[in-house]
Amino acid sequence: MSRKALKAMKQRVRELTFRTRGRRIEQVVAELRSYLLGWKAYFDFAEVRSIFKELDSWVKRRLRCYLWKQWGGRGYRELRKRGVSRDLAW
């Protein structure tokens, strides 16, 4: 897989997960899922498992940042609402 292809993919994911985009997380995930499934299908024949694993972590981090921005100053409360322990939420 070329660096150019990776760069283009990351740029598209950045566009979809831009933190001030003003969309619900469900919409962002649906758009992102559609794009990533197509991208994976195209590059699936290449031996790039380690790259997929790295990209998976990167995309998850982008989504966490998106949620955190939507929550504003309520991050701790939102995590506690979702069942995260006090120690981990802090």
XYZ file of C-alpha atoms in Angstrom:
90
model
C 0.000 0.000 0.000
C 1.436 3.347 -0.983
C 1.999 6.293 1.313
C -0.104 8.366 -1.035
C -3.101 6.038 -0.526
C -2.675 6.148 3.260
C -2.407 9.918 3.227
C -5.569 10.247 1.126
C -7.469 7.872 3.405
C -6.407 9.735 6.540
C -7.377 13.051 4.979
C -10.865 11.728 4.173
C -11.275 10.371 7.719
C -10.208 13.759 9.094
C -12.886 15.420 6.974
C -15.535 12.998 8.227
C -14.504 13.317 11.886
C -13.828 17.052 11.977
C -14.776 17.926 15.550
C -16.862 21.009 14.797
C -18.765 19.448 11.930
C -22.066 19.603 13.823
C -23.351 16.091 13.162
C -24.562 13.417 15.531
C -22.054 10.679 16.247
C -24.407 8.124 14.663
C -24.289 9.985 11.337
C -20.516 10.303 11.487
C -20.097 6.593 12.232
C -22.446 5.622 9.385
C -20.535 7.747 6.857
C -17.194 6.575 8.194
C -18.270 2.928 8.129
C -19.337 3.164 4.510
C -16.064 4.790 3.481
C -13.833 2.436 5.479
C -15.587 -0.725 4.293
C -15.021 0.297 0.683
C -11.428 1.235 1.396
C -10.787 -2.074 3.164
C -12.392 -4.068 0.344
C -10.132 -2.369 -2.169
C -6.919 -2.979 -0.214
C -7.869 -6.294 1.406
C -5.825 -8.374 -1.020
C -2.600 -6.721 0.065
C -0.722 -8.106 3.048
C -1.257 -5.110 5.278
C -2.741 -6.491 8.501
C -0.418 -4.421 10.683
C -1.364 -1.264 8.807
C -5.083 -2.028 9.241
C -4.542 -2.531 12.978
C -2.702 0.782 13.270
C -5.362 2.602 11.248
C -8.105 1.054 13.374
C -6.547 2.529 16.515
C -6.140 5.892 14.812
C -9.792 6.000 13.667
C -11.015 5.029 17.149
C -8.989 7.871 18.632
C -10.514 10.312 16.127
C -14.013 9.159 17.136
C -13.214 9.520 20.847
C -12.011 13.073 20.198
C -15.212 13.787 18.267
C -17.353 12.582 21.174
C -15.268 14.432 23.734
C -15.729 17.679 21.793
C -19.498 17.119 21.594
C -19.674 16.557 25.343
C -17.901 19.841 26.024
C -17.138 20.230 29.730
C -19.339 17.268 30.637
C -16.788 14.556 29.844
C -16.605 13.126 33.357
C -20.389 13.001 33.741
C -20.875 11.429 30.319
C -18.339 8.702 31.062
C -19.915 7.990 34.452
C -23.352 7.774 32.779
C -21.929 5.111 30.491
C -20.706 2.992 33.402
C -17.035 3.968 33.556
C -15.609 3.800 37.083
C -14.816 7.037 38.925
C -11.075 6.389 38.767
C -11.020 5.773 35.022
C -13.414 8.612 34.247
C -11.248 11.110 36.081
